[in-house]
Coordinates of C-alpha atoms in Angstrom, one line a residue:
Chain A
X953 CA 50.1 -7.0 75.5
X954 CA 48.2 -5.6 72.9
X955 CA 44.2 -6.1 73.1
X956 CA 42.0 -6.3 69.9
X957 CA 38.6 -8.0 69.5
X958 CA 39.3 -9.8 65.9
X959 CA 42.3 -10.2 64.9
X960 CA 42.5 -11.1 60.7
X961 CA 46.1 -12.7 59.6
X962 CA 46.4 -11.8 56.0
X963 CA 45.3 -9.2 53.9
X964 CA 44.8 -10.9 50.8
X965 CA 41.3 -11.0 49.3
X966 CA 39.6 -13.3 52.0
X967 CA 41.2 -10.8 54.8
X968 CA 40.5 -7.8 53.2
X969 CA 36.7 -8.7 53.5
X970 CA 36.7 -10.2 56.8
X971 CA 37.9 -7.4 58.3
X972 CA 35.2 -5.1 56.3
X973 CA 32.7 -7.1 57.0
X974 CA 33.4 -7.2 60.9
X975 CA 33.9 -3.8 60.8
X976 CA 30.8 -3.0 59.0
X977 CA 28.7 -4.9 61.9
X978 CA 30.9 -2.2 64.1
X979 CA 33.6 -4.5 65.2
X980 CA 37.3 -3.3 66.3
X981 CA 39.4 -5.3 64.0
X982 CA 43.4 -5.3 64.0
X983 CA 44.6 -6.9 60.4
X984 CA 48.1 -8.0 60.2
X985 CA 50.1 -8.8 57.2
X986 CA 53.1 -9.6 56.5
X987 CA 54.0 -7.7 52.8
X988 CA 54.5 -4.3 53.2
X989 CA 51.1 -3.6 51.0
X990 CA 47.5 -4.7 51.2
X991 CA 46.4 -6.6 48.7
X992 CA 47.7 -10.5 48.5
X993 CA 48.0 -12.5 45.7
X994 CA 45.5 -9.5 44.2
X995 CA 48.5 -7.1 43.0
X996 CA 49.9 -9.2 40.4
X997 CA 46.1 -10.2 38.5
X998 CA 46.3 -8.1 35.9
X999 CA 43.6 -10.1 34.2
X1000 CA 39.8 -9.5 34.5
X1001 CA 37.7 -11.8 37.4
X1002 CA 34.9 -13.7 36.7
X1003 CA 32.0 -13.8 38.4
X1004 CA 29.2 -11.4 38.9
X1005 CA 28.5 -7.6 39.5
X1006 CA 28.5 -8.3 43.3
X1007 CA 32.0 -10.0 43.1
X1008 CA 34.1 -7.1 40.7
X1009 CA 33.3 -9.3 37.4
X1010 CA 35.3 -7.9 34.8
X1011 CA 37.2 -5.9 37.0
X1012 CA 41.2 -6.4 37.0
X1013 CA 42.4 -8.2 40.1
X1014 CA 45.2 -5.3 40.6
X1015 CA 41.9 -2.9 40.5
X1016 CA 39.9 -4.9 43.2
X1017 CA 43.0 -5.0 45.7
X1018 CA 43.0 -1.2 45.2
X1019 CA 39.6 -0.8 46.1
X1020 CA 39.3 -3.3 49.2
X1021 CA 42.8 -1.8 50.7
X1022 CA 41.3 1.5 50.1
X1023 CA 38.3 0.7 52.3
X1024 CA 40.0 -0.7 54.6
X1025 CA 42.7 1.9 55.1
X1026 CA 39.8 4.5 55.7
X1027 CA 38.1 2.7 58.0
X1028 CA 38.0 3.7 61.7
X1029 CA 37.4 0.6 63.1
X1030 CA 40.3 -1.5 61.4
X1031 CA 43.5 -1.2 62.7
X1032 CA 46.4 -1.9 59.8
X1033 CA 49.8 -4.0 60.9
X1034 CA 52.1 -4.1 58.0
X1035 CA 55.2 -5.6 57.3
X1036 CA 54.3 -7.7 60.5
X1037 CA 54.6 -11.5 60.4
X1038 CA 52.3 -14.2 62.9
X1039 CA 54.8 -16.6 63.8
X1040 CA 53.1 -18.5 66.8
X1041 CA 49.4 -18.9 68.1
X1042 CA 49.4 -20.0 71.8
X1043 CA 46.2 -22.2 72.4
X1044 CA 46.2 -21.7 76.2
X1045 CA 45.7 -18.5 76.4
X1046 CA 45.1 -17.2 72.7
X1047 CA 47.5 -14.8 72.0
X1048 CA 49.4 -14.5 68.8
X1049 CA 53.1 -13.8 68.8
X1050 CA 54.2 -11.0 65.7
X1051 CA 57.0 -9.8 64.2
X1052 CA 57.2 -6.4 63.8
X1053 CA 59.4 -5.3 60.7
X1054 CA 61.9 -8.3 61.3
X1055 CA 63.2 -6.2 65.1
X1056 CA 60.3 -6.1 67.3
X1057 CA 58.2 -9.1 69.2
X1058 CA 54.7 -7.7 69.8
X1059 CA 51.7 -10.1 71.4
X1060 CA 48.1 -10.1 70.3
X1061 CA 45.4 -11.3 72.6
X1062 CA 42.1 -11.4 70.1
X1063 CA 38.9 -12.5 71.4
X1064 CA 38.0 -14.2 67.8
X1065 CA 41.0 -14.6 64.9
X1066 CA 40.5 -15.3 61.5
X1067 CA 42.7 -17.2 59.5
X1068 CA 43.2 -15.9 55.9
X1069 CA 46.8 -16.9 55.4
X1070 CA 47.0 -17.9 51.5
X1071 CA 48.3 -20.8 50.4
X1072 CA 52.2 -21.8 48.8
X1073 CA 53.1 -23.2 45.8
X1074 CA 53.4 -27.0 44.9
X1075 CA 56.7 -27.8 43.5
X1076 CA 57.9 -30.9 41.1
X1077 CA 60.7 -33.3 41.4
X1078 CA 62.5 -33.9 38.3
X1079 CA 66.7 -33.7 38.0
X1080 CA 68.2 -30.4 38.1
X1081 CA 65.0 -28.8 39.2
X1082 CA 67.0 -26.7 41.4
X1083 CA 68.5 -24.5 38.4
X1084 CA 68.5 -21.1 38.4
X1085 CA 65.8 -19.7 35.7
X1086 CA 63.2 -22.5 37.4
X1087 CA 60.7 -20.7 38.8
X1088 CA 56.8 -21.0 40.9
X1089 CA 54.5 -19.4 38.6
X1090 CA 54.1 -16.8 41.3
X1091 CA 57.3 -15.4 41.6
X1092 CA 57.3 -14.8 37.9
X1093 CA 54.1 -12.9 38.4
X1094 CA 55.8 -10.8 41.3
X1095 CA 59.0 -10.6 38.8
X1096 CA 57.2 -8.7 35.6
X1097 CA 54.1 -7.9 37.6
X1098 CA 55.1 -6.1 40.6
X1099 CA 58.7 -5.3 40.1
X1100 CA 58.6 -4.9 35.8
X1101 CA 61.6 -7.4 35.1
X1102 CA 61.2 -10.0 32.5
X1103 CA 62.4 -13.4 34.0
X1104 CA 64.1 -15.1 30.5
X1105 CA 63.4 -15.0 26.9
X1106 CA 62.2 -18.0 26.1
X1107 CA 60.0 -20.3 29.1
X1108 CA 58.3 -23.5 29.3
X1109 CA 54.9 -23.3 31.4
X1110 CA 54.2 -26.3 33.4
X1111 CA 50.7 -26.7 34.1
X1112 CA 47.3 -25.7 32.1
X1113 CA 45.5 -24.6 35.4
X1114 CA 44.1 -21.3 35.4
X1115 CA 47.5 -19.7 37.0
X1116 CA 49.7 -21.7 34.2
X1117 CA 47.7 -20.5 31.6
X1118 CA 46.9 -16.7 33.0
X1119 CA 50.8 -16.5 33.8
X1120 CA 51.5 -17.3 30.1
X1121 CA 49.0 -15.0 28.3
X1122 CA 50.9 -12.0 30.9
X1123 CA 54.5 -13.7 29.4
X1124 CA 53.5 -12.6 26.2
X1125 CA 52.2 -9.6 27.0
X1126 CA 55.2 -8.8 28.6
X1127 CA 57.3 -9.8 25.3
X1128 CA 58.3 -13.4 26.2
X1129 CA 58.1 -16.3 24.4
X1130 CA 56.0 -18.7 25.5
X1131 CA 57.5 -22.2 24.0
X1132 CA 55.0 -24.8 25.3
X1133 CA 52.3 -25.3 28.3
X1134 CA 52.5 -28.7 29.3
X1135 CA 50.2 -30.5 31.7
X1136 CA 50.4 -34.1 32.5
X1137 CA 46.6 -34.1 32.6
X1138 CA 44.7 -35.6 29.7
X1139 CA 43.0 -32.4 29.7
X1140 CA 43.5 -28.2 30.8
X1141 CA 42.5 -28.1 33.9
X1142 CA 42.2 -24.3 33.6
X1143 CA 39.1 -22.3 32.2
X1144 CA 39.0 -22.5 28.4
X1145 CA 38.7 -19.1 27.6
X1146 CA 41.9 -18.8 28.9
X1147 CA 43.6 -21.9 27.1
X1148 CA 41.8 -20.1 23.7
X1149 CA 43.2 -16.9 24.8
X1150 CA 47.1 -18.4 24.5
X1151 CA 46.5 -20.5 21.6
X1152 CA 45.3 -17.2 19.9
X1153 CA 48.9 -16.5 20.2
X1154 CA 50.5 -19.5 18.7
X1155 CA 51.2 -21.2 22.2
X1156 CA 51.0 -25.2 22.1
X1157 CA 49.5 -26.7 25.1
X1158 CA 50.6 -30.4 25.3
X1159 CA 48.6 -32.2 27.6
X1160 CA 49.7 -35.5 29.2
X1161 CA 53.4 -34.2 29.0
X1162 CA 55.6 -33.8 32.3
X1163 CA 59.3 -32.5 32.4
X1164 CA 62.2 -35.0 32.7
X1165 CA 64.9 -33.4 33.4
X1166 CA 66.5 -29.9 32.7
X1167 CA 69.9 -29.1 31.9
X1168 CA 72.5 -26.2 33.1
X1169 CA 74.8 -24.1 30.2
X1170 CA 78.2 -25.4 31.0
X1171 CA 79.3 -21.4 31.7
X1172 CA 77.2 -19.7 33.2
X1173 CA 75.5 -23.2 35.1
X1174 CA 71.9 -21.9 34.4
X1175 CA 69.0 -23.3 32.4
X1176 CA 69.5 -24.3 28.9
X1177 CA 67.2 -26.3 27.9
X1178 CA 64.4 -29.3 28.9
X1179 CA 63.5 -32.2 28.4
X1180 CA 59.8 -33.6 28.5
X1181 CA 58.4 -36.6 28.3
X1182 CA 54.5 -37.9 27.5
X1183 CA 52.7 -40.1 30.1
X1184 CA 50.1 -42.8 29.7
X1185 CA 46.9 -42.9 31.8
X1186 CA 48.4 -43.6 34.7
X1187 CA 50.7 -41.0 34.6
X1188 CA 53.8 -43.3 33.9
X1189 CA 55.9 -41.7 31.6
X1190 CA 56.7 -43.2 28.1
X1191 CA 60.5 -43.9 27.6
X1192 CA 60.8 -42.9 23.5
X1193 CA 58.5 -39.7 23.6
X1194 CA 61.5 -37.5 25.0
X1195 CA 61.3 -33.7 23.2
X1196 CA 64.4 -31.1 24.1
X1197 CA 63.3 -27.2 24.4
X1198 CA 65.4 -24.9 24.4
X1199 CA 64.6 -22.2 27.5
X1200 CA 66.1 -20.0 29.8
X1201 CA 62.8 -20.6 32.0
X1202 CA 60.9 -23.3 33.0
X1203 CA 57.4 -22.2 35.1
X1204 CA 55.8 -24.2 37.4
X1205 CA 52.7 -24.1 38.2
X1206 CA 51.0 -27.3 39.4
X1207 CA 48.7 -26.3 42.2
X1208 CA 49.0 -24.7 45.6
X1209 CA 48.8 -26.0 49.5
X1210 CA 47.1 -24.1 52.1
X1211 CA 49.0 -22.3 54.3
X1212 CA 48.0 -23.7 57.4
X1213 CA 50.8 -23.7 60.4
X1214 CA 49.0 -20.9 62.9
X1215 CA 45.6 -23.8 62.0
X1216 CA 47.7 -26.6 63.4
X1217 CA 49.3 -24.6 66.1
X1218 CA 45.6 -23.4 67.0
X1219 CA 44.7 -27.3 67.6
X1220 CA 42.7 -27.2 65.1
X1221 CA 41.4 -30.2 63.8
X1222 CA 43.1 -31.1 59.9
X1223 CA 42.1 -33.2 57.5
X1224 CA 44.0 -33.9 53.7
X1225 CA 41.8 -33.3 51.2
X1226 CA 43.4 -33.6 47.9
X1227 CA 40.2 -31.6 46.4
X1228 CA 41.3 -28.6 48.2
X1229 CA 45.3 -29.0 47.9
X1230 CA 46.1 -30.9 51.2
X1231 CA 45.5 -30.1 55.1
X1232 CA 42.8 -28.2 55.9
X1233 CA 40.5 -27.2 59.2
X1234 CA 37.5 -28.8 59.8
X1235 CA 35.1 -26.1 59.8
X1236 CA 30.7 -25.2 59.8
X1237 CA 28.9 -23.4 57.9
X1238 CA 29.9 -19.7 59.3
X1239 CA 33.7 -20.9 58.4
X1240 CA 34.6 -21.4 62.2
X1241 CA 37.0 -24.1 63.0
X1242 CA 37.1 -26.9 66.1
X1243 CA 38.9 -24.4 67.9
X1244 CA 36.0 -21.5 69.3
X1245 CA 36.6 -18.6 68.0
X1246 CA 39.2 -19.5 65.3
X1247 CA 37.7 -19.0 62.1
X1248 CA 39.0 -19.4 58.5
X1249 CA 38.5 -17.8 54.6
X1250 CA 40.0 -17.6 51.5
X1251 CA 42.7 -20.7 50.4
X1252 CA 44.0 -21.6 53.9
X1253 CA 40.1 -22.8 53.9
X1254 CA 40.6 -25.3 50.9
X1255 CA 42.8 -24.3 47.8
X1256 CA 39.5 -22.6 45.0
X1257 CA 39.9 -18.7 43.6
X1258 CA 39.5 -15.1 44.5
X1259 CA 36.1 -14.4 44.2
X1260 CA 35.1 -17.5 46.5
X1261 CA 38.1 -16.6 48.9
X1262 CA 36.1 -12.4 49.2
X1263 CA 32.9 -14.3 50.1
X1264 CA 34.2 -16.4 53.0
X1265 CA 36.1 -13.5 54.2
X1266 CA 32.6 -11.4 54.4
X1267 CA 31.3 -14.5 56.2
X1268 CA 33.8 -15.1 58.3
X1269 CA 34.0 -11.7 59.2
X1270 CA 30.3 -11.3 59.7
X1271 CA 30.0 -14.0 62.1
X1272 CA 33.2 -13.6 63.5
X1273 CA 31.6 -10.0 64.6
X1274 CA 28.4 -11.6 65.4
X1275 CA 29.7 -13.8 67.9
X1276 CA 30.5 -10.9 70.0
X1277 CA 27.3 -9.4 70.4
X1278 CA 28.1 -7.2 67.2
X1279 CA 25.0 -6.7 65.3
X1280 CA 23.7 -3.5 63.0
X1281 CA 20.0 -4.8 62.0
X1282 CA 21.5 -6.7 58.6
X1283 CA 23.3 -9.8 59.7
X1284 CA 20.7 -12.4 58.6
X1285 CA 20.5 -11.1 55.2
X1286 CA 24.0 -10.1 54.5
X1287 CA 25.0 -14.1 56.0
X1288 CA 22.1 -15.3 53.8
X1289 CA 23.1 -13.6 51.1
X1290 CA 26.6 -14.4 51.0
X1291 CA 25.9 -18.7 51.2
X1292 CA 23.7 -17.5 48.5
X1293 CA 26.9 -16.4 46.5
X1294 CA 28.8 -19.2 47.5
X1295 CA 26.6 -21.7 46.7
X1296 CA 25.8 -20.4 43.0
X1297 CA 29.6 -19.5 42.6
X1298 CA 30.2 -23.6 43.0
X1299 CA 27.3 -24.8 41.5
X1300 CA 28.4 -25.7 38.3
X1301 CA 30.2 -28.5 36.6
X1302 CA 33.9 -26.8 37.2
X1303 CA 32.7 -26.1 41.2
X1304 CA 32.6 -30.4 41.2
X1305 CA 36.0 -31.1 42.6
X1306 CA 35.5 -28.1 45.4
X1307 CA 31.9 -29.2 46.6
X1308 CA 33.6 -33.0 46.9
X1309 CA 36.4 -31.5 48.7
X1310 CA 33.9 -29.1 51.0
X1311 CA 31.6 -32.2 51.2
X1312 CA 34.3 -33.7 53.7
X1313 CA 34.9 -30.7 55.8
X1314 CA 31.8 -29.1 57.4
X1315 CA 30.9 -30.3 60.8
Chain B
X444 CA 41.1 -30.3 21.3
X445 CA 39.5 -27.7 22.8
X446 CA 39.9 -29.0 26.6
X447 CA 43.5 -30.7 25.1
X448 CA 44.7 -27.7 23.1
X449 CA 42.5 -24.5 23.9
X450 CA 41.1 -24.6 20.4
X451 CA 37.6 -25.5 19.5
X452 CA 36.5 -27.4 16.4
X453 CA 33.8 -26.9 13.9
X454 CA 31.0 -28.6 15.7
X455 CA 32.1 -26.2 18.8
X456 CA 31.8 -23.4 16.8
X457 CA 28.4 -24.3 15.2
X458 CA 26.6 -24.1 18.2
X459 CA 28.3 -20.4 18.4
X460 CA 28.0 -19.0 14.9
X461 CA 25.5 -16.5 14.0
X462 CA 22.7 -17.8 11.7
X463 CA 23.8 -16.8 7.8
X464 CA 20.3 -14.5 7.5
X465 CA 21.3 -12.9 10.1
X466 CA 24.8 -12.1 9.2
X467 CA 23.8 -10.7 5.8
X468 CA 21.8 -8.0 7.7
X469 CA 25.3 -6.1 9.5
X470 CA 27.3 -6.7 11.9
X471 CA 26.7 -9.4 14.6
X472 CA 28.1 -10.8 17.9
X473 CA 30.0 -14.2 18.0
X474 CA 30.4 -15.5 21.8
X475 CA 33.2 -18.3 22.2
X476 CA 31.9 -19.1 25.6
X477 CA 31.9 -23.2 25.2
X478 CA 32.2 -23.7 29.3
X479 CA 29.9 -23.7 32.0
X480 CA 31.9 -21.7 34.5
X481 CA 30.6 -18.4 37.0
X482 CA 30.4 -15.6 35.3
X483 CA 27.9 -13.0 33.6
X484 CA 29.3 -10.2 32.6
X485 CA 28.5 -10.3 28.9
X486 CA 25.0 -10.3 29.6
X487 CA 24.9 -7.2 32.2
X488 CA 27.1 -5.5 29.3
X489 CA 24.7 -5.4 27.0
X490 CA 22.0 -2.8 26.9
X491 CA 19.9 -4.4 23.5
X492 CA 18.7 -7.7 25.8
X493 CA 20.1 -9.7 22.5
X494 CA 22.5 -11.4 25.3
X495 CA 19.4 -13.3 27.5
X496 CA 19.5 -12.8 31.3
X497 CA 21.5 -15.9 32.9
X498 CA 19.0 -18.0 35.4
X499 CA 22.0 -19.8 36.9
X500 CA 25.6 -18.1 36.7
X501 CA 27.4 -20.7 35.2
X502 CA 24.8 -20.9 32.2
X503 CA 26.6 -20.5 28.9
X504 CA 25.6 -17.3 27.0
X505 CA 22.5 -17.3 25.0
X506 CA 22.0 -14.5 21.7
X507 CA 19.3 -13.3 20.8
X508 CA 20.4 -12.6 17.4
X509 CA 17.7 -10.5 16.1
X510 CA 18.2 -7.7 19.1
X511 CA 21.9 -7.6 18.3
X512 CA 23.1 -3.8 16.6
X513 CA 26.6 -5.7 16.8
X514 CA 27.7 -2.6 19.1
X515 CA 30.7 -4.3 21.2
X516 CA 29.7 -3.2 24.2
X517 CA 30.8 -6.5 25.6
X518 CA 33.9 -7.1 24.1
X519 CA 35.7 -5.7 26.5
X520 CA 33.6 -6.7 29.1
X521 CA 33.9 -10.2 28.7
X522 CA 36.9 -11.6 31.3
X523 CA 38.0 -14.7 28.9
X524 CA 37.9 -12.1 26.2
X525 CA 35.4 -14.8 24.5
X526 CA 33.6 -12.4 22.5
X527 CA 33.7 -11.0 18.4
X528 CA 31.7 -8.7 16.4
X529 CA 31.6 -9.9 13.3
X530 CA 30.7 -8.0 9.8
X531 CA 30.0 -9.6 6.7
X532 CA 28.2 -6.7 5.3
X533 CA 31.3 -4.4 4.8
X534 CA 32.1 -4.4 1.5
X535 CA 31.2 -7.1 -1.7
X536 CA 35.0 -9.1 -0.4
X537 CA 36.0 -8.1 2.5
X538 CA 34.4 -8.3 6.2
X539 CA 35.3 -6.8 9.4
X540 CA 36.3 -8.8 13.1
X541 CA 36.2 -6.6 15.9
X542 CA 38.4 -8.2 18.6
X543 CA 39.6 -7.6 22.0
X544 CA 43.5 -7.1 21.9
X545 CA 45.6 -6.3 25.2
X546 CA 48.8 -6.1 23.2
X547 CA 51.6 -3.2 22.6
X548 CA 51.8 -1.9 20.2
X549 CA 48.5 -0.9 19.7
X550 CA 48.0 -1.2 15.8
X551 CA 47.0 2.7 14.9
X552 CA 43.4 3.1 12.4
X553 CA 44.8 2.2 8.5
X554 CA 47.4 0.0 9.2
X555 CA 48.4 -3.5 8.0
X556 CA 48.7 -5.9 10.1
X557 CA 49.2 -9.9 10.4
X558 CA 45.6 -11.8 10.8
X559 CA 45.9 -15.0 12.6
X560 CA 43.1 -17.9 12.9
X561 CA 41.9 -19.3 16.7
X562 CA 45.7 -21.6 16.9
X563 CA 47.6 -18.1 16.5
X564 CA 48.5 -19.3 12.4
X565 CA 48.7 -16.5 10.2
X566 CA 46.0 -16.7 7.3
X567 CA 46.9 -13.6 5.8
X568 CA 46.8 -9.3 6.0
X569 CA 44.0 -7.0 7.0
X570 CA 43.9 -3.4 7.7
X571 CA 42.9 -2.3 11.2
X572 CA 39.6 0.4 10.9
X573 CA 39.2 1.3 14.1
X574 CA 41.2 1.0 17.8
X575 CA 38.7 1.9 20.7
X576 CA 40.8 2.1 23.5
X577 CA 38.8 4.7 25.7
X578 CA 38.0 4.8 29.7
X579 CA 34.8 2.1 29.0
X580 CA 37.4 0.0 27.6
X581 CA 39.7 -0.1 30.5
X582 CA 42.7 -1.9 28.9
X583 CA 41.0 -4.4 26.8
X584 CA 41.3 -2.2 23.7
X585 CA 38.7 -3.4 20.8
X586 CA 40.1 -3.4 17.9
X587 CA 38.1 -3.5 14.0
X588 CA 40.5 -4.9 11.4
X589 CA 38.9 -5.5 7.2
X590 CA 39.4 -9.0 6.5
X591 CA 38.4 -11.1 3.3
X592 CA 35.5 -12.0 3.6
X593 CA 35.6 -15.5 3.5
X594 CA 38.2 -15.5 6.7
X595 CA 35.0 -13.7 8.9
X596 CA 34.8 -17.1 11.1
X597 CA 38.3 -17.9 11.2
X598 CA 40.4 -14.8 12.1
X599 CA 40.2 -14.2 15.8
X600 CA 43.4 -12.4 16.5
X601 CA 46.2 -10.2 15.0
X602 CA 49.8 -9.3 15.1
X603 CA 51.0 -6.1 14.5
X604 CA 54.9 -5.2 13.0
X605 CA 55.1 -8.6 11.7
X606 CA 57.0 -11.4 12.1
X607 CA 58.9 -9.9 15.2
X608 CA 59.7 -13.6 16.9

């Protein structure tokens, strides 16, 4: 059995900092992830962040998972466990159960974990959704960002979030043409700069439109084309308002779930909040959940973006380190000054639907 | 249509546009920043304190027009790529855009290329002046394309090599 005092699963943004941040109060940290780079979601953004100075604004998402993973990797008091999957927490004793590299069972006993495990993608039901050339959002970023292969010629983009619209503006940058966004919203729920940055291009976005169906090339059985539909404002489509595109792709990219099984396993106690894209932990202010010592950061903590997801990680990690007597002189300010961030980071009028959704999780 | 279509309209853009005085003077930021979301770059990128320090992070941008030397130091800078230079003192018809553009080809200085209005429509040809594509940039190449002058407030992007697709 394999002893470590914090034990971070994932090593995506939120991960990356906790362990840091643990670390930095001095720490012994083991992070385990299961992709055989550090990084998360943070290797496909080729677009600039947002945010401030303190949170890489302006800095390309691919650039910030450089830097973290490059910290981290140096640092004494982090242990790295790649290519290394969490498949079971045991809540009577604590230990976590890994897979090694697919061949070799290990066991973890943490004194404090911190969840950081992501989130998935939502899908959508509509016939033939199951063609090849229909695609999460996501694994087209992996497709043309990580691996350099174009997924089709010509796509259809469901959903005007920020991914639907960022994954669209990289489309075209990668030479593919971007046929429609669609959103059965009656309005982009993504940042506008973002929506003018594709409409710059020539890009519709049709809002209120879902798809109805899509339909396989009688050779080869792949996409061919789709049909959408409009709905009303109750999101009932409108029998009539039917328009056929012709694509090899259709995206989709209508939200994402937190990824919370080792939560549930941990006895944690859940709640849905739609706000934050469906089960997540009950948690207090320093991100800990009902469980002692289980703490959580980043989506698995409520569904919101990267910058958000680096703070809780710092704050998890901080406390997470605090709770076992670790302590360098600076943990009030550096826990101060992270709510701090937080708060202003959600303050405004698009941080609405996460501080309803927060609003009904901290004990 | 801007939160139905990504496009703003003329009232949107009034609130944006420099005043005319101080367009005839040279060259002039434009910031298309119409939402109230976290970020600040733009005003940490500039070094003339014409773009006023944010109280709250989610303020919208505010210009001080008059500080402005229209340098672009924040084109690049800005993450929603929200932000035009803007030149109506270039020649007696033309006028120049400065525009971030994270496209390939790059356009190389002298040549024609398509200019397109804030729906991606083409309006017409300009010739690119200037590509600043340096380490400062980092990937969000600015580029300075000549465009009549009375395009100045509608050209907001270009194609290069045509009508590819």
């Amino acid at each position: 059995m394999k002893k470590t005092e914090i034990a971070v699963i994932g090593g995506g943004p939120a991960g990356l900092m906790a362990s840091l941040a643990a670390a930095e109060m001095g720490a012994r940290v083991t992070l385990i992830d299961r992709n055989s780079r550090l990084g998360g979601q943070l290797v496909k953004q080729t677009h600039m962040f947002f945010g401030s100075e303190k949170e890489y604004a302006s800095i390309r998402g691919i650039d910030i998972g450089k830097i973290l993973s490059a910290e981290v990797l140096k640092n004494p008091r982090i242990e790295t466990m790649l290519d290394s999957t969490v498949i079971g927490y045991y809540p009577d004793d604590g230990v976590l159960g890994v897979e090694v590299e697919e061949k070799t069972f290990v066991k973890i006993k943490p004194e404090k974990v911190i969840v950081a495990t992501g989130a998935s993608e939502k899908f959508l039901p509509f016939e033939n959704n199951d063609l090849p050339g229909i695609y999460g959002a996501g694994a087209v970023q992996t497709l043309m960002n990580e691996h350099g292969v174009v997924p089709g010629d010509n796509v259809l983009m469901v959903g005007a979030g920020n991914i639907g619209l960022i994954v669209s503006y990289q489309l075209m940058q990668a030479g593919v043409n971007v046929k429609a966004i669609i959103d059965a919203a009656p309005n982009i729920g993504g940042y506008w700069v973002h929506a003018s940055k594709v409409a710059r291009l020539g890009v519709p976005i049709m809002t209120s439109y879902t798809v109805k169906a899509a339909y396989a090339n009688e050779l080869t059985g792949a996409l061919e084309r789709a049909v959408i539909w409009q709905v009303d404002n109750k999101w009932q489509p409108i029998p009539g308002t039917e328009k056929v595109l012709k694509v090899d792709v259709i995206c989709i990219s209508v939200g994402l779930s937190p990824l919370a099984e080792i939560l549930w396993q941990a006895g944690c106690k859940m709640k849905y909040v739609p706000q934050l894209g469906g089960h997540v932990a009950l948690r207090n202010e320093n991100m800990e959940t009902t469980v002692p010592g289980v703490y959580v950061a980043g989506d698995v903590a409520g569904v919101e973006e990267a910058s958000s997801a680096m703070i809780e990680g710092r704050l998890a990690g901080l406390n997470a380190a605090k709770s076992l007597g670790y302590d360098n002189g600076t943990f009030n300010e550096k826990r101060r000054e992270a709510l701090e961030q937080l708060e202003s980071l959600r303050s405004g009028p698009v941080g609405e639907k996460i501080r309803q959704g927060l609003a009904q999780l901290v004990s | 249509m801007l939160c139905t279509k990504g496009i703003p309209t003329t009232e949107d853009l009034a609130t944006r546009i420099p005043p005319e005085e101080r367009r005839r003077k040279g060259p002039v930021v434009m910031i298309e920043c119409f939402q109230k979301i976290p970020c600040n770059p733009c005003y940490t990128a500039c070094k003339h304190g014409a773009i006023q320090k944010f109280e709250d992070i989610n303020d919208l941008p505010s210009v001080n027009f008059d500080n402005c030397n229209g340098c672009g130091l924040c084109i690049s800078k800005c993450p929603g790529l929200a932000i035009f230079v803007i030149d109506e003192t270039y020649s007696e018809t033309q006028a120049t855009v400065s525009l971030p553009f994270e496209f390939l080809p790059l356009p190389h200085e002298g040549e024609e290329v398509d200019l397109l209005d804030r729906s991606g429509k083409k309006v017409g040809k300009g010739k690119v002046l200037k590509v600043r594509n340096g380490k400062y940039e980092d990937r969000t190449p600015v580029i300075t394309v000549a465009v009549p002058k009375e395009l100045s407030m509608v050209v907001r992007n270009i194609k290069v090599g045509g009508d590819v697709r």
